[in-house]
Tab-separated table of C-alpha atoms in Angstrom:
chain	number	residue	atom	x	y	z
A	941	UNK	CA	0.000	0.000	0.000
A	942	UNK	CA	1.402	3.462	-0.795
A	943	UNK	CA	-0.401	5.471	1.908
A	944	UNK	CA	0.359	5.685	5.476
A	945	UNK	CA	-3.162	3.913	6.436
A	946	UNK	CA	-2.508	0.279	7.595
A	947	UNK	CA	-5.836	-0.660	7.846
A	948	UNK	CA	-7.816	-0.426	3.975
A	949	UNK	CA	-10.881	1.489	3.587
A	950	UNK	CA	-13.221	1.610	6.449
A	951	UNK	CA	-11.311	-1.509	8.308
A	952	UNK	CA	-10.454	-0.563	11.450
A	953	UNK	CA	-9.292	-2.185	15.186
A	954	UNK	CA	-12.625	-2.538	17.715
A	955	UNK	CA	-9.786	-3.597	20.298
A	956	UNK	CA	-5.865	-2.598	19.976
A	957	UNK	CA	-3.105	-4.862	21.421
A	958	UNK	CA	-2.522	-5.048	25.023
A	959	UNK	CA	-5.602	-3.503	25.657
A	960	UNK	CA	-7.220	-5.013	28.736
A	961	UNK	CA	-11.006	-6.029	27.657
A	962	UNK	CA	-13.813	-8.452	29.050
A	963	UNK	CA	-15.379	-10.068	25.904
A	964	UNK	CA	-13.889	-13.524	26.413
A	965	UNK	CA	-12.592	-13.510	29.911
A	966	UNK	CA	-10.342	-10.647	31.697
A	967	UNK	CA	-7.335	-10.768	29.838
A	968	UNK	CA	-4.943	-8.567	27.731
A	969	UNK	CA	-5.489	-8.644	23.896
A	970	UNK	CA	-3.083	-9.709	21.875
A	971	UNK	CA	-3.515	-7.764	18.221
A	972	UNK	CA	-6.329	-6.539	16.390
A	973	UNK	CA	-9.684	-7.091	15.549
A	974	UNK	CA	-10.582	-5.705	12.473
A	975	UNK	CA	-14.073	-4.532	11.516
A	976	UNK	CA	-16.334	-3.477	8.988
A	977	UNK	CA	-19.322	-1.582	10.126
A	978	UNK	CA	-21.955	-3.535	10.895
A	979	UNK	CA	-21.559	-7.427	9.756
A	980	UNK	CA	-20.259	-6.192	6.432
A	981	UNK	CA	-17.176	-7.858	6.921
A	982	UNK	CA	-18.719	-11.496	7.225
A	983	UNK	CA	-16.946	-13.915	4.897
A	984	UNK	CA	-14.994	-11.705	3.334
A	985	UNK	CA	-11.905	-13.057	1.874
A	986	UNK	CA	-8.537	-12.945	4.903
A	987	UNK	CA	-5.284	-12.768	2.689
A	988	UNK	CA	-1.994	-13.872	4.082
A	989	UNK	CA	-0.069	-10.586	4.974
A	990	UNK	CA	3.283	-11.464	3.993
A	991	UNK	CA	4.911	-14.853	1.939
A	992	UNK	CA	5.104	-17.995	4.251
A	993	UNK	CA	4.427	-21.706	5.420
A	994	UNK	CA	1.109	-22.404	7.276
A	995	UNK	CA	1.706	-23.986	10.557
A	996	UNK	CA	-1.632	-24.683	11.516
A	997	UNK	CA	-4.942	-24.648	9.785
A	998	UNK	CA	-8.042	-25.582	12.129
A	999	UNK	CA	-10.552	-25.290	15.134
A	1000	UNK	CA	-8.562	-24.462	18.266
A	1001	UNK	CA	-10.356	-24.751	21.809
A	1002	UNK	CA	-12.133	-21.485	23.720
A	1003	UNK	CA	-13.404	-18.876	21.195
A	1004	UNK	CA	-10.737	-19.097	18.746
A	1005	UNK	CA	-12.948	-21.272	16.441
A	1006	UNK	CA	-10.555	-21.813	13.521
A	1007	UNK	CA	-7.975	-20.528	12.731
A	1008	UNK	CA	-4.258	-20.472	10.638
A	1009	UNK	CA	-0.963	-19.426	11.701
A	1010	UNK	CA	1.706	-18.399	9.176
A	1011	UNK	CA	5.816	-18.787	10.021
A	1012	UNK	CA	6.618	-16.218	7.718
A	1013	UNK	CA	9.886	-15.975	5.473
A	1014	UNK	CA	12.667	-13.725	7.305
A	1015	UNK	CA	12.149	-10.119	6.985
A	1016	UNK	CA	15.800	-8.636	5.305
A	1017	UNK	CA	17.017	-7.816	8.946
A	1018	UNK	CA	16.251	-11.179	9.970
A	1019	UNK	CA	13.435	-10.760	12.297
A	1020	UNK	CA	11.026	-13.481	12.204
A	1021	UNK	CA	7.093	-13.375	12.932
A	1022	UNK	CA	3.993	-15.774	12.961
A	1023	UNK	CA	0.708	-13.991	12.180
A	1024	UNK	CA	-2.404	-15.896	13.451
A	1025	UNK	CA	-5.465	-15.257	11.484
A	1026	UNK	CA	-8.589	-16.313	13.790
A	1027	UNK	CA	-12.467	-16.812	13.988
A	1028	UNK	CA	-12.374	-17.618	10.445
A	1029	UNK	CA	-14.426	-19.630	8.390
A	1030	UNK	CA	-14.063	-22.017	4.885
A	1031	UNK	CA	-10.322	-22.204	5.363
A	1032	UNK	CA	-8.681	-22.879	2.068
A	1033	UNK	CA	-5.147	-23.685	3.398
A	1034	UNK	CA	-3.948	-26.511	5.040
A	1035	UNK	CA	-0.498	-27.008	7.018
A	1036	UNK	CA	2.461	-27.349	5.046
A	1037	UNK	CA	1.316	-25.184	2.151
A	1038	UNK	CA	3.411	-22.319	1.549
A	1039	UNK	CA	1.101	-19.185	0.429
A	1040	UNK	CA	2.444	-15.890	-0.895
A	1041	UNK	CA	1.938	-12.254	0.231
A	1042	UNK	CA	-1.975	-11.357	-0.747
A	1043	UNK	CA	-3.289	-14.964	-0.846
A	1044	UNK	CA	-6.457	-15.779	0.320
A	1045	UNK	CA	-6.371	-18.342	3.105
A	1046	UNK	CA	-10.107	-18.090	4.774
A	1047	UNK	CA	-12.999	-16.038	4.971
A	1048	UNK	CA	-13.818	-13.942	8.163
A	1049	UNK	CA	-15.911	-15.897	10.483
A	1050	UNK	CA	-17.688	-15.624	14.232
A	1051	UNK	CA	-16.104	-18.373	16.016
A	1052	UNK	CA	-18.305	-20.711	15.111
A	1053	UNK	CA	-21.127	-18.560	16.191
A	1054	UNK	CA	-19.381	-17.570	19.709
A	1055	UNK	CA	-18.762	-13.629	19.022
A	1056	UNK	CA	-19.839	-11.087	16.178
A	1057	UNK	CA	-17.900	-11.209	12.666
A	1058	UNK	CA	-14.163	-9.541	12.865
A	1059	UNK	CA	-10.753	-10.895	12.694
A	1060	UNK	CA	-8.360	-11.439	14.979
A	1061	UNK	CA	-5.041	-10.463	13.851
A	1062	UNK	CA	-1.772	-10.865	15.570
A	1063	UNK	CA	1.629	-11.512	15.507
A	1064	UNK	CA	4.145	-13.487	17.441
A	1065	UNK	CA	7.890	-12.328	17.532
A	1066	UNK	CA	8.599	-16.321	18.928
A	1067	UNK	CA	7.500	-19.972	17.650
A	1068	UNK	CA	5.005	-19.706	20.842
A	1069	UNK	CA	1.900	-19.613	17.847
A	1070	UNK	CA	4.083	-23.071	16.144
A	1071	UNK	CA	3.649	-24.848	19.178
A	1072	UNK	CA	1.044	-23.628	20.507
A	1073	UNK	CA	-1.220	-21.988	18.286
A	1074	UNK	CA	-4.292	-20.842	20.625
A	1075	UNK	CA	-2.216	-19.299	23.116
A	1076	UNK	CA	-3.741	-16.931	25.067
A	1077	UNK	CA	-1.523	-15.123	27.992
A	1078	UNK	CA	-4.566	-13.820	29.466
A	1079	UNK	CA	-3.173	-11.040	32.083
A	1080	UNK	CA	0.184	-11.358	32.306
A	1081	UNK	CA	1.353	-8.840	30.764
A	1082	UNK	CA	5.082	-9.741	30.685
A	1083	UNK	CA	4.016	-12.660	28.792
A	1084	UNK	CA	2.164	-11.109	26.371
A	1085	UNK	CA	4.938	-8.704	25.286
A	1086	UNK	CA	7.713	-11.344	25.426
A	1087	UNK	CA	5.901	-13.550	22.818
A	1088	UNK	CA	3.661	-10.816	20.890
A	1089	UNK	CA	4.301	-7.246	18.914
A	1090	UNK	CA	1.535	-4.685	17.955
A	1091	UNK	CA	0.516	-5.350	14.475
A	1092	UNK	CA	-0.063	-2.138	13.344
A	1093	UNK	CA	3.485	-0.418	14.754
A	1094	UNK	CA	5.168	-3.583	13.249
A	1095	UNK	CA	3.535	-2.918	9.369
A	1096	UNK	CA	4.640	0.376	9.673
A	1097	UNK	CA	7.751	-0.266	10.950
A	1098	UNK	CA	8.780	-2.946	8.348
A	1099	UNK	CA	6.955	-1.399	5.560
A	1100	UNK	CA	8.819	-2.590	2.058
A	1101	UNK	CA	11.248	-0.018	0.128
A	1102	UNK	CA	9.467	3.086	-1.397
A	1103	UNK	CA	5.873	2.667	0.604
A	1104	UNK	CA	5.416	5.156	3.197
């Protein structure tokens, strides 16, 4: 994208990351969840943000209904980062497959009919989403920012050559 917006169009984040919310349980959230207005953003297409192998493609326990984590290729600098795409439905990946930067992988969901329509976006700066992909740190904090980075400062920070 050549703008500074990070989320497209009228996207945006109903929670933020390590904002401390109720909807599941007390616990800090982990990335985003992205929104239309209204349900306009049920089973939409969900696009792998960056080139990758999918570590896990399926229904994980709690209110993650399914979901599919990506190990993505090495940035340039070497940092390394799982994105976990969740609540989603019709999941057209399976693990193993590698996808590329703007392929569809799922459609946005509702957790099997456990919370409105949105995504869940985050992104792990350690395996912890390889071996354990519906980890949830819940409120510890320290944990939460050991394992996870904000989504949204991390796009913009590692935003390829010539984007703003």
């Amino acid at each position: 994208r050549m703008t500074l917006k990070v989320w497209p169009g009228q996207w945006y984040d109903a929670t933020g990351f390590a904002v401390r919310y109720t909807t599941v349980g007390d616990a800090y959230h982990t990335g985003a969840d992205l929104n239309l207005p209204g349900d306009a953003d049920r089973n939409t297409p969900v696009y792998s943000p960056a080139p990758g192998v999918v570590t896990f493609s399926g229904r994980s326990s709690g209110s993650w209904g399914q979901l599919v984590v990506i190990r993505h290729d090495p940035l340039p600098d070497g940092t390394a980062v799982w994105s976990r795409l969740a609540h989603v439905t019709n999941r057209i990946v399976k693990e193993g497959d590698r996808v590329d930067r703007g392929q569809q992988v799922a459609s946005i969901g509702n957790a099997d009919g456990q919370l409105a329509y949105h995504l869940h976006f985050d992104l792990a700066k350690t395996s912890i989403l390889e071996t354990s992909p519906g980890h949830w740190p819940g409120l510890n904090l320290d944990v939460l920012m050991q394992n996870y980075v904000d989504p949204k400062a991390f796009i913009e920070a590692h935003r390829p050559a010539g984007r703003t």
